[in-house]
Amino acid sequence: MEESIRPKVLQLVQNALLFGDSAVLPTAVDRHLMSFADQEFGENWVESDETVGLLDEGLKSLQKAQRSLDSPVYDRPMTLAYLFGHGPLSFHKVPFLMRNVLRKSVLPTELKVLDLGSGAGISSVSMIYFLELLANGIRIVTGQPEAYKLSLTPLDSSDAALGLYQRFIENYVPGFPELEVSVPGPIQTLLGSEGEGLSNTLGADKFHIIIASHILGENKSSSLSARARLLAELRNFLEPGGSILFAESAATAIPSEMNQLKSRAVAEGATLFSPCANAWEKPTGRQCYTCGNVAHEHVRKPMIADILETVCESYDYAKLEKRNSWSFGIFRADDSVHHPQLEGIGSGLFKKLSELEPSETERFSVYGSVAKVEMDRVTERPFFKICDQTCGSDSAYLSFDPTVGIPPLENGDVLEIEDARVLPPAAGRNKVIVLVDAGTTVTNLSRDFNYLSSKHVLTPEVLG
Ligand SMILES: C[S@@+](CC[C@H](N)C(=O)[O-])C[C@H]1O[C@@H](n2cnc3c(N)ncnc32)[C@H](O)[C@@H]1O
């Protein structure tokens, strides 16, 4: 993909994720899950007590494992229950992280990916899904398909999981013929607590993307520091400009611990490139992860969940979806530069929030970047945390008066907010609120990532 079309393609991917598919299990994945269940259990599996019992047992074990501190045992019932039941809730994670990677770099057309603790292949399939979104975007922008070759290397200690992975991935038919997917060599190995043996296993192999999804958080048998060293060690297996995608479910890994894990990995020499979701400049030092430490996406119910709910007594999709919060991070080997747009805007009219004395009566012009989108439970209107590194306050929020519309903002957007009220903290609180009303002008400087006015998702026409 040429650099010149990247912002446009990124917008399309972004819109698909935010409005359509992040959100949404794409039909190709949905269909694949259904036919894979038929393949694993036989076409009438829904009517077979044996297979339904197997899934039920697996779902129960998964729930039990989530509550305990022990590492789960990935036997066949549990791996299948994960693949069909809990796994689909994760399909947005890799695309979400890849979208941030794409904000900074153009991806090579031959993409080598290592899936660490691949299990049955949920993250790898969601990587294919991301490339489907990319292919869709490129087709819309250029009118031409662009060939991508994705080589996936799963690494797992479990033979059963790797066997399932191969069957699951090999049978996946990407929504676009220009995507070629291969699994050159699965690696069956038990990673030591600090990744010792990683170079024996991987040799001189390097990857553009390393996925570490639901493995470092769950691996509670080794210490947090040891896991952080392993995370940092992974950067030695990255191609130049490559990224490590780190994702953990808040149901199985405590988010505050995951923040510690991330900061320790930074101390070990890795660069944390996101969250901040703005994969750009870091205002200070080697880390900027004050924002978006935990995310929660609303995920459309996959077709297979409807079936599982009907046949498995232990399956409650709505409950799982509600608990579907996750911690994430993108690590790199090289230093990256965040927030370049903030340079120069702090002088003159727009002030850093920390330079002001909030007041009930005065109005101010301030700048800052969006750190996190939250929902007011009472008004059901979104409000935004302002990145503390950009505004100098760790409890500053941007709120919109009910009389004005809320523009579509997302993490990392850099804003100039002209003529707004800055409300001092209420008694006993330290929360400063920048309130946008009818007299305020909000300019989003992250123009190259503005939303398109319409939805662009995978359509039957585009899929051909
Ligand atoms: C919860 S599953 C995650 C699967 C997949 N990555 C995902 O995000 O859905 C964790 C996987 O990591 C594997 N695993 C756990 N500890 C491991 C270790 N020390 N070395 C290699 N694989 C390990 C397990 O066998 C299991 O398949």
Short mmCIF file of C-alpha atoms and ligand atoms in Angstrom, two decimals:
data_model
loop_
_atom_site.label_atom_id
_atom_site.label_comp_id
_atom_site.label_asym_id
_atom_site.label_seq_id
_atom_site.Cartn_x
_atom_site.Cartn_y
_atom_site.Cartn_z
CA MET A 1 0.00 0.00 0.00
CA GLU A 2 1.37 3.37 -0.97
CA GLU A 3 1.87 5.91 1.79
CA SER A 4 -0.37 8.38 -0.06
CA ILE A 5 -3.46 6.20 0.36
CA ARG A 6 -2.75 5.11 3.93
CA PRO A 7 -4.80 7.79 5.74
CA LYS A 8 -7.82 7.11 3.55
CA VAL A 9 -7.57 3.34 3.95
CA LEU A 10 -7.09 3.86 7.66
CA GLN A 11 -10.29 5.86 7.79
CA LEU A 12 -12.15 3.04 6.10
CA VAL A 13 -10.73 0.43 8.47
CA GLN A 14 -11.51 2.70 11.38
CA ASN A 15 -15.07 3.29 10.28
CA ALA A 16 -15.62 -0.39 9.70
CA LEU A 17 -14.36 -1.15 13.19
CA LEU A 18 -16.13 1.66 14.97
CA PHE A 19 -19.42 1.69 13.14
CA GLY A 20 -19.65 -1.74 11.71
CA ASP A 21 -17.36 -4.43 12.72
CA SER A 22 -15.46 -3.95 15.90
CA ALA A 23 -18.42 -4.33 17.09
CA VAL A 24 -19.35 -6.83 14.55
CA LEU A 25 -18.18 -10.28 13.73
CA PRO A 26 -17.73 -10.19 10.00
CA THR A 27 -19.83 -12.62 8.11
CA ALA A 28 -16.77 -14.50 6.86
CA VAL A 29 -15.67 -15.26 10.44
CA ASP A 30 -19.23 -15.97 11.51
CA ARG A 31 -19.73 -18.43 8.68
CA HIS A 32 -16.36 -19.98 9.35
CA LEU A 33 -17.16 -20.65 13.00
CA MET A 34 -20.42 -22.33 12.05
CA SER A 35 -18.91 -24.56 9.41
CA PHE A 36 -15.93 -25.35 11.63
CA ALA A 37 -18.30 -26.53 14.37
CA ASP A 38 -19.96 -28.78 11.77
CA GLN A 39 -16.57 -30.09 10.77
CA GLU A 40 -15.44 -30.77 14.34
CA PHE A 41 -18.67 -32.34 15.59
CA GLY A 42 -20.59 -33.44 12.52
CA GLU A 43 -23.44 -31.51 10.93
CA ASN A 44 -26.10 -32.41 13.44
CA TRP A 45 -23.97 -31.56 16.44
CA VAL A 46 -26.69 -29.43 18.01
CA GLU A 47 -28.80 -32.53 18.37
CA SER A 48 -26.03 -34.72 19.75
CA ASP A 49 -25.94 -35.01 23.53
CA GLU A 50 -22.32 -36.08 23.31
CA THR A 51 -21.02 -32.91 21.62
CA VAL A 52 -23.28 -30.57 23.51
CA GLY A 53 -22.13 -32.23 26.74
CA LEU A 54 -18.51 -31.75 25.67
CA LEU A 55 -19.04 -28.04 25.07
CA ASP A 56 -21.00 -27.63 28.27
CA GLU A 57 -18.23 -29.26 30.26
CA GLY A 58 -15.68 -26.99 28.57
CA LEU A 59 -17.69 -23.84 29.23
CA LYS A 60 -18.05 -24.75 32.89
CA SER A 61 -14.29 -25.42 33.21
CA LEU A 62 -13.51 -22.10 31.55
CA GLN A 63 -15.67 -20.24 34.00
CA LYS A 64 -14.09 -22.06 36.90
CA ALA A 65 -10.59 -21.37 35.56
CA GLN A 66 -11.37 -17.66 35.27
CA ARG A 67 -12.22 -17.54 38.95
CA SER A 68 -9.16 -19.48 40.10
CA LEU A 69 -5.52 -18.46 40.14
CA ASP A 70 -4.35 -21.65 38.47
CA SER A 71 -3.53 -21.74 34.80
CA PRO A 72 -6.34 -23.37 32.85
CA VAL A 73 -5.73 -26.77 31.31
CA TYR A 74 -6.45 -26.64 27.62
CA ASP A 75 -8.01 -30.00 26.98
CA ARG A 76 -10.41 -30.61 24.08
CA PRO A 77 -13.64 -29.56 25.83
CA MET A 78 -12.09 -26.37 27.13
CA THR A 79 -10.31 -25.44 23.89
CA LEU A 80 -13.46 -25.95 21.85
CA ALA A 81 -15.61 -24.12 24.37
CA TYR A 82 -13.11 -21.26 24.23
CA LEU A 83 -13.02 -21.23 20.44
CA PHE A 84 -16.78 -21.19 19.98
CA GLY A 85 -17.99 -19.59 23.20
CA HIS A 86 -15.61 -17.08 24.77
CA GLY A 87 -13.21 -16.55 21.87
CA PRO A 88 -15.52 -14.62 19.53
CA LEU A 89 -15.64 -11.86 22.12
CA SER A 90 -11.97 -11.26 21.30
CA PHE A 91 -12.26 -10.84 17.56
CA HIS A 92 -12.07 -7.05 17.73
CA LYS A 93 -8.84 -6.98 19.73
CA VAL A 94 -6.19 -7.65 17.08
CA PRO A 95 -7.92 -5.38 14.50
CA PHE A 96 -8.15 -2.63 17.11
CA LEU A 97 -4.43 -2.88 17.84
CA MET A 98 -3.48 -3.26 14.18
CA ARG A 99 -5.43 -0.14 13.33
CA ASN A 100 -3.17 1.73 15.76
CA VAL A 101 -0.09 0.16 14.21
CA LEU A 102 -1.34 1.32 10.82
CA ARG A 103 -1.61 4.87 12.10
CA LYS A 104 2.15 4.98 12.21
CA SER A 105 3.37 2.62 9.53
CA VAL A 106 2.60 1.08 6.20
CA LEU A 107 2.42 -2.69 6.55
CA PRO A 108 4.60 -4.85 4.35
CA THR A 109 2.63 -6.86 1.81
CA GLU A 110 4.34 -10.01 3.07
CA LEU A 111 3.51 -9.96 6.73
CA LYS A 112 5.17 -12.40 9.12
CA VAL A 113 3.25 -12.89 12.35
CA LEU A 114 4.15 -14.91 15.45
CA ASP A 115 1.15 -15.85 17.59
CA LEU A 116 2.52 -16.58 21.04
CA GLY A 117 0.28 -18.88 23.06
CA SER A 118 -1.85 -19.15 19.96
CA GLY A 119 -4.28 -21.65 21.44
CA ALA A 120 -6.84 -22.67 18.85
CA GLY A 121 -6.23 -19.56 16.74
CA ILE A 122 -8.68 -16.83 17.76
CA SER A 123 -6.06 -14.06 17.48
CA SER A 124 -4.72 -15.37 14.20
CA VAL A 125 -8.19 -15.40 12.68
CA SER A 126 -8.77 -11.88 13.89
CA MET A 127 -5.50 -10.91 12.18
CA ILE A 128 -6.93 -12.32 8.95
CA TYR A 129 -10.08 -10.34 9.63
CA PHE A 130 -8.00 -7.17 9.98
CA LEU A 131 -6.41 -7.85 6.60
CA GLU A 132 -9.89 -8.34 5.16
CA LEU A 133 -10.78 -4.86 6.40
CA LEU A 134 -7.55 -3.54 4.92
CA ALA A 135 -8.19 -5.25 1.57
CA ASN A 136 -11.69 -3.81 1.59
CA GLY A 137 -10.31 -0.31 2.25
CA ILE A 138 -7.68 -0.59 -0.48
CA ARG A 139 -10.28 -1.78 -3.00
CA ILE A 140 -12.54 1.15 -2.20
CA VAL A 141 -9.75 3.75 -2.39
CA THR A 142 -7.87 2.50 -5.45
CA GLY A 143 -10.45 0.35 -7.19
CA GLN A 144 -7.76 -2.35 -7.34
CA PRO A 145 -7.04 -5.35 -5.17
CA GLU A 146 -3.60 -5.42 -3.56
CA ALA A 147 -2.12 -8.80 -2.77
CA TYR A 148 -1.15 -9.57 0.84
CA LYS A 149 0.64 -12.67 2.02
CA LEU A 150 0.16 -13.44 5.66
CA SER A 151 2.42 -16.02 7.21
CA LEU A 152 1.24 -17.14 10.65
CA THR A 153 3.50 -18.97 13.10
CA PRO A 154 1.60 -20.28 16.11
CA LEU A 155 3.58 -21.14 19.24
CA ASP A 156 1.93 -23.09 22.02
CA SER A 157 2.80 -25.69 24.62
CA SER A 158 -0.35 -27.64 23.86
CA ASP A 159 -0.33 -30.13 21.01
CA ALA A 160 -4.11 -30.30 21.08
CA ALA A 161 -4.42 -26.54 20.70
CA LEU A 162 -1.94 -26.49 17.80
CA GLY A 163 -3.78 -29.32 16.03
CA LEU A 164 -7.02 -27.41 16.35
CA TYR A 165 -5.27 -24.22 15.23
CA GLN A 166 -4.11 -25.84 12.03
CA ARG A 167 -7.53 -27.20 11.18
CA PHE A 168 -9.19 -23.91 12.12
CA ILE A 169 -6.87 -21.67 10.09
CA GLU A 170 -6.36 -23.96 7.12
CA ASN A 171 -10.09 -24.05 6.50
CA TYR A 172 -10.60 -20.35 6.74
CA VAL A 173 -11.44 -18.83 3.38
CA PRO A 174 -10.64 -15.09 3.51
CA GLY A 175 -13.34 -12.78 2.19
CA PHE A 176 -10.92 -11.51 -0.51
CA PRO A 177 -8.93 -13.65 -2.93
CA GLU A 178 -5.97 -11.27 -2.78
CA LEU A 179 -5.25 -12.48 0.77
CA GLU A 180 -3.01 -15.50 0.93
CA VAL A 181 -2.64 -17.13 4.33
CA SER A 182 -0.07 -19.76 5.23
CA VAL A 183 1.01 -21.54 8.40
CA PRO A 184 4.62 -22.51 7.62
CA GLY A 185 5.52 -24.21 10.86
CA PRO A 186 3.67 -24.39 14.15
CA ILE A 187 6.02 -24.39 17.14
CA GLN A 188 5.21 -26.64 20.04
CA THR A 189 7.19 -25.52 23.06
CA LEU A 190 6.70 -24.62 26.68
CA LEU A 191 8.05 -21.14 27.19
CA GLY A 192 10.08 -20.83 30.37
CA SER A 193 9.16 -18.15 32.82
CA GLU A 194 11.58 -15.66 31.33
CA GLY A 195 11.50 -16.82 27.77
CA GLU A 196 14.72 -18.76 28.13
CA GLY A 197 15.05 -20.87 25.06
CA LEU A 198 13.18 -18.33 22.95
CA SER A 199 16.19 -17.87 20.69
CA ASN A 200 16.79 -21.64 20.61
CA THR A 201 13.22 -22.02 19.45
CA LEU A 202 12.94 -19.10 17.06
CA GLY A 203 16.58 -18.96 15.96
CA ALA A 204 17.23 -15.88 13.88
CA ASP A 205 13.61 -15.63 12.79
CA LYS A 206 12.08 -12.15 12.94
CA PHE A 207 8.48 -11.07 12.67
CA HIS A 208 6.62 -7.92 11.72
CA ILE A 209 3.99 -8.58 14.36
CA ILE A 210 4.14 -10.68 17.52
CA ILE A 211 0.78 -11.34 19.12
CA ALA A 212 0.86 -11.99 22.88
CA SER A 213 -2.82 -12.35 23.57
CA HIS A 214 -4.13 -13.86 26.80
CA ILE A 215 -0.89 -15.57 27.68
CA LEU A 216 1.30 -13.27 29.79
CA GLY A 217 -1.52 -12.22 32.07
CA GLU A 218 -2.82 -15.73 32.57
CA ASN A 219 0.57 -17.32 33.13
CA LYS A 220 0.41 -16.72 36.87
CA SER A 221 2.88 -19.46 37.67
CA SER A 222 5.73 -17.08 36.94
CA SER A 223 6.30 -13.70 38.61
CA LEU A 224 5.19 -10.43 37.10
CA SER A 225 8.83 -9.33 36.68
CA ALA A 226 9.69 -12.54 34.88
CA ARG A 227 6.74 -12.09 32.54
CA ALA A 228 7.74 -8.47 31.95
CA ARG A 229 11.25 -9.61 31.00
CA LEU A 230 9.73 -12.10 28.57
CA LEU A 231 7.57 -9.36 27.06
CA ALA A 232 10.59 -7.08 26.67
CA GLU A 233 12.69 -9.96 25.29
CA LEU A 234 10.22 -10.45 22.49
CA ARG A 235 11.37 -7.21 20.86
CA ASN A 236 14.57 -8.99 19.81
CA PHE A 237 12.44 -11.03 17.42
CA LEU A 238 10.88 -8.08 15.66
CA GLU A 239 11.70 -6.91 12.17
CA PRO A 240 12.65 -3.20 12.14
CA GLY A 241 9.51 -1.18 12.86
CA GLY A 242 7.68 -4.30 14.03
CA SER A 243 5.21 -4.37 16.89
CA ILE A 244 4.18 -6.64 19.77
CA LEU A 245 0.44 -6.70 20.35
CA PHE A 246 -0.38 -7.34 24.00
CA ALA A 247 -3.95 -8.09 25.07
CA GLU A 248 -5.42 -9.47 28.26
CA SER A 249 -8.95 -9.92 29.42
CA ALA A 250 -9.88 -8.10 32.61
CA ALA A 251 -11.78 -11.26 33.59
CA THR A 252 -8.59 -13.31 33.82
CA ALA A 253 -5.84 -10.74 34.41
CA ILE A 254 -6.21 -7.87 36.87
CA PRO A 255 -5.86 -4.61 34.89
CA SER A 256 -3.73 -2.85 37.54
CA GLU A 257 -1.34 -5.82 37.44
CA MET A 258 -1.25 -5.62 33.67
CA ASN A 259 -0.29 -1.95 33.95
CA GLN A 260 2.56 -2.99 36.21
CA LEU A 261 3.55 -5.66 33.72
CA LYS A 262 3.63 -3.06 30.97
CA SER A 263 5.63 -0.54 32.95
CA ARG A 264 8.13 -3.22 33.99
CA ALA A 265 8.55 -4.24 30.35
CA VAL A 266 9.29 -0.59 29.57
CA ALA A 267 11.86 -0.56 32.37
CA GLU A 268 13.41 -3.64 30.72
CA GLY A 269 13.91 -1.60 27.54
CA ALA A 270 10.74 -2.07 25.49
CA THR A 271 8.98 0.97 24.11
CA LEU A 272 5.28 1.23 24.81
CA PHE A 273 3.79 2.79 21.73
CA SER A 274 0.14 2.64 22.70
CA PRO A 275 -2.35 2.88 24.47
CA CYS A 276 -2.67 6.40 24.17
CA ALA A 277 -4.26 4.99 21.06
CA ASN A 278 -2.46 7.73 19.29
CA ALA A 279 0.50 5.87 17.93
CA TRP A 280 2.47 9.03 17.64
CA GLU A 281 4.72 11.09 19.83
CA LYS A 282 5.23 10.55 23.48
CA PRO A 283 5.46 13.91 25.14
CA THR A 284 7.83 12.78 27.85
CA GLY A 285 10.14 9.86 28.28
CA ARG A 286 9.74 6.42 26.94
CA GLN A 287 6.21 5.78 28.05
CA CYS A 288 2.83 7.31 27.71
CA TYR A 289 0.06 5.06 28.82
CA THR A 290 -2.05 7.14 31.06
CA CYS A 291 -5.11 6.67 28.97
CA GLY A 292 -7.31 3.86 27.82
CA ASN A 293 -5.72 1.35 30.15
CA VAL A 294 -8.82 -0.74 29.98
CA ALA A 295 -11.17 -0.84 27.03
CA HIS A 296 -14.59 -2.30 26.56
CA GLU A 297 -16.12 -2.83 23.15
CA HIS A 298 -19.66 -3.72 22.46
CA VAL A 299 -19.46 -6.86 20.36
CA ARG A 300 -22.25 -8.08 18.15
CA LYS A 301 -23.47 -11.48 19.10
CA PRO A 302 -21.96 -14.09 16.82
CA MET A 303 -24.35 -16.55 15.19
CA ILE A 304 -22.85 -19.48 17.05
CA ALA A 305 -23.57 -17.81 20.41
CA ASP A 306 -27.29 -18.05 19.68
CA ILE A 307 -26.93 -21.78 19.17
CA LEU A 308 -24.78 -22.29 22.26
CA GLU A 309 -27.31 -20.42 24.36
CA THR A 310 -30.01 -22.75 23.17
CA VAL A 311 -28.14 -25.98 23.75
CA CYS A 312 -25.65 -25.35 26.58
CA GLU A 313 -27.05 -24.62 30.00
CA SER A 314 -23.84 -22.95 31.21
CA TYR A 315 -23.57 -20.41 28.42
CA ASP A 316 -24.70 -16.83 28.99
CA TYR A 317 -23.45 -14.58 26.20
CA ALA A 318 -24.83 -11.34 27.65
CA LYS A 319 -22.99 -11.93 30.92
CA LEU A 320 -19.72 -12.64 29.12
CA GLU A 321 -20.13 -9.61 26.90
CA LYS A 322 -20.68 -7.40 29.92
CA ARG A 323 -17.38 -8.55 31.42
CA ASN A 324 -15.53 -8.16 28.14
CA SER A 325 -13.11 -5.46 29.31
CA TRP A 326 -9.49 -5.78 28.35
CA SER A 327 -6.05 -4.29 28.91
CA PHE A 328 -3.83 -3.77 25.93
CA GLY A 329 -0.51 -2.42 24.74
CA ILE A 330 1.59 -2.13 21.62
CA PHE A 331 5.29 -2.52 22.22
CA ARG A 332 8.14 -1.80 19.88
CA ALA A 333 11.87 -2.12 19.84
CA ASP A 334 12.46 1.38 18.51
CA ASP A 335 11.52 4.71 19.98
CA SER A 336 8.38 6.21 18.58
CA VAL A 337 7.19 9.75 18.52
CA HIS A 338 3.72 10.62 19.79
CA HIS A 339 1.58 13.73 19.43
CA PRO A 340 3.60 15.83 16.96
CA GLN A 341 0.59 18.11 16.53
CA LEU A 342 0.96 19.29 20.09
CA GLU A 343 4.17 21.07 19.21
CA GLY A 344 3.60 24.78 18.82
CA ILE A 345 -0.01 24.91 19.89
CA GLY A 346 0.78 25.53 23.53
CA SER A 347 1.84 29.11 22.93
CA GLY A 348 -0.46 32.03 22.36
CA LEU A 349 -4.21 31.51 22.57
CA PHE A 350 -4.32 27.89 23.70
CA LYS A 351 -3.01 27.12 27.16
CA LYS A 352 -2.12 23.93 28.90
CA LEU A 353 -4.82 23.19 31.46
CA SER A 354 -2.27 23.04 34.27
CA GLU A 355 -1.31 26.67 33.54
CA LEU A 356 -4.81 27.90 34.44
CA GLU A 357 -6.73 28.56 37.61
CA PRO A 358 -10.17 27.01 36.94
CA SER A 359 -13.01 29.41 37.62
CA GLU A 360 -16.80 29.34 37.75
CA THR A 361 -17.08 32.53 35.74
CA GLU A 362 -14.09 32.94 33.42
CA ARG A 363 -13.69 31.29 30.03
CA PHE A 364 -10.47 29.84 28.65
CA SER A 365 -8.88 28.41 25.53
CA VAL A 366 -7.06 25.16 26.20
CA TYR A 367 -5.55 22.24 24.34
CA GLY A 368 -5.17 18.56 25.03
CA SER A 369 -5.54 15.16 23.53
CA VAL A 370 -8.40 12.72 24.04
CA ALA A 371 -7.34 9.89 26.32
CA LYS A 372 -10.44 7.88 26.90
CA VAL A 373 -14.09 7.91 26.00
CA GLU A 374 -16.48 7.23 28.88
CA MET A 375 -20.23 7.15 29.21
CA ASP A 376 -22.17 9.14 31.77
CA ARG A 377 -24.51 6.57 33.28
CA VAL A 378 -27.14 9.15 34.17
CA THR A 379 -27.32 11.20 30.98
CA GLU A 380 -26.05 8.38 28.75
CA ARG A 381 -23.88 10.94 26.95
CA PRO A 382 -20.20 10.32 26.30
CA PHE A 383 -17.53 12.41 27.98
CA PHE A 384 -13.78 12.28 27.52
CA LYS A 385 -10.71 12.03 29.72
CA ILE A 386 -8.02 14.43 28.59
CA CYS A 387 -4.56 12.85 28.37
CA ASP A 388 -2.76 14.03 31.50
CA GLN A 389 0.58 14.25 29.74
CA THR A 390 -0.86 16.78 27.33
CA CYS A 391 -2.80 18.88 29.80
CA GLY A 392 -0.71 18.50 32.96
CA SER A 393 -3.55 17.25 35.14
CA ASP A 394 -4.36 13.66 35.88
CA SER A 395 -8.05 14.24 36.42
CA ALA A 396 -9.21 16.50 33.62
CA TYR A 397 -12.31 15.69 31.60
CA LEU A 398 -13.95 17.15 28.55
CA SER A 399 -17.70 17.33 28.65
CA PHE A 400 -20.29 18.66 26.23
CA ASP A 401 -23.24 20.71 27.38
CA PRO A 402 -26.55 19.00 26.43
CA THR A 403 -27.35 21.98 24.18
CA VAL A 404 -24.46 21.18 21.81
CA GLY A 405 -23.74 18.14 19.70
CA ILE A 406 -20.83 15.85 20.52
CA PRO A 407 -18.37 15.51 17.64
CA PRO A 408 -17.02 12.04 16.87
CA LEU A 409 -13.80 11.96 18.88
CA GLU A 410 -11.50 9.12 19.68
CA ASN A 411 -8.39 8.45 21.70
CA GLY A 412 -5.38 10.40 20.52
CA ASP A 413 -7.28 13.18 18.76
CA VAL A 414 -5.55 16.47 19.50
CA LEU A 415 -7.97 19.30 20.24
CA GLU A 416 -7.87 23.05 20.41
CA ILE A 417 -10.79 24.09 22.60
CA GLU A 418 -11.48 27.79 22.22
CA ASP A 419 -13.57 29.78 24.68
CA ALA A 420 -14.77 27.09 27.07
CA ARG A 421 -15.66 26.99 30.74
CA VAL A 422 -13.13 25.22 32.98
CA LEU A 423 -14.99 24.10 36.08
CA PRO A 424 -12.96 23.84 39.30
CA PRO A 425 -13.11 20.59 41.26
CA ALA A 426 -16.19 20.10 43.41
CA ALA A 427 -15.60 19.93 47.16
CA GLY A 428 -13.59 16.87 48.10
CA ARG A 429 -12.93 15.94 44.46
CA ASN A 430 -10.07 16.73 42.12
CA LYS A 431 -11.89 16.41 38.83
CA VAL A 432 -11.50 19.43 36.53
CA ILE A 433 -14.08 19.69 33.76
CA VAL A 434 -13.63 21.52 30.50
CA LEU A 435 -17.19 22.21 29.47
CA VAL A 436 -17.97 22.85 25.82
CA ASP A 437 -21.08 24.95 25.27
CA ALA A 438 -22.65 26.89 22.40
CA GLY A 439 -19.96 29.58 22.64
CA THR A 440 -17.05 27.15 22.33
CA THR A 441 -15.20 26.13 19.18
CA VAL A 442 -13.54 22.73 19.17
CA THR A 443 -10.97 22.09 16.45
CA ASN A 444 -9.72 18.55 15.97
CA LEU A 445 -6.13 18.80 14.73
CA SER A 446 -5.94 15.10 13.95
CA ARG A 447 -7.56 15.80 10.61
CA ASP A 448 -6.01 13.00 8.68
CA PHE A 449 -7.99 10.62 10.88
CA ASN A 450 -11.33 12.38 10.77
CA TYR A 451 -14.28 10.13 10.30
CA LEU A 452 -15.85 9.65 6.93
CA SER A 453 -19.40 10.79 6.79
CA SER A 454 -20.81 7.44 5.85
CA LYS A 455 -20.28 3.87 6.87
CA HIS A 456 -17.93 1.75 4.83
CA VAL A 457 -18.09 -1.82 5.90
CA LEU A 458 -17.67 -5.13 4.18
CA THR A 459 -20.65 -5.22 1.86
CA PRO A 460 -21.82 -8.09 -0.34
CA GLU A 461 -20.89 -5.93 -3.37
CA VAL A 462 -17.35 -5.45 -2.15
CA LEU A 463 -17.05 -9.08 -1.16
CA GLY A 464 -18.19 -9.96 -4.68
C1 LIG B 1 -5.98 -18.42 26.96
S1 LIG B 1 -5.16 -19.20 25.69
C2 LIG B 1 -5.03 -17.86 24.58
C3 LIG B 1 -5.28 -18.23 23.18
C4 LIG B 1 -5.17 -17.09 22.18
N1 LIG B 1 -3.88 -16.47 22.18
C5 LIG B 1 -6.25 -16.06 22.43
O1 LIG B 1 -5.94 -14.90 22.63
O2 LIG B 1 -7.40 -16.40 22.37
C6 LIG B 1 -3.49 -19.37 26.28
C7 LIG B 1 -2.66 -20.32 25.44
O3 LIG B 1 -1.29 -20.17 25.84
C8 LIG B 1 -0.70 -21.46 25.95
N2 LIG B 1 0.38 -21.38 26.96
C9 LIG B 1 0.24 -21.08 28.26
N3 LIG B 1 1.44 -21.06 28.86
C10 LIG B 1 2.36 -21.36 27.92
C11 LIG B 1 3.77 -21.48 27.92
N4 LIG B 1 4.48 -21.31 29.03
N5 LIG B 1 4.40 -21.78 26.76
C12 LIG B 1 3.69 -21.95 25.63
N6 LIG B 1 2.36 -21.84 25.56
C13 LIG B 1 1.68 -21.54 26.68
C14 LIG B 1 -1.83 -22.38 26.36
O4 LIG B 1 -1.59 -23.72 25.97
C15 LIG B 1 -3.02 -21.77 25.64
O5 LIG B 1 -3.27 -22.37 24.41
#
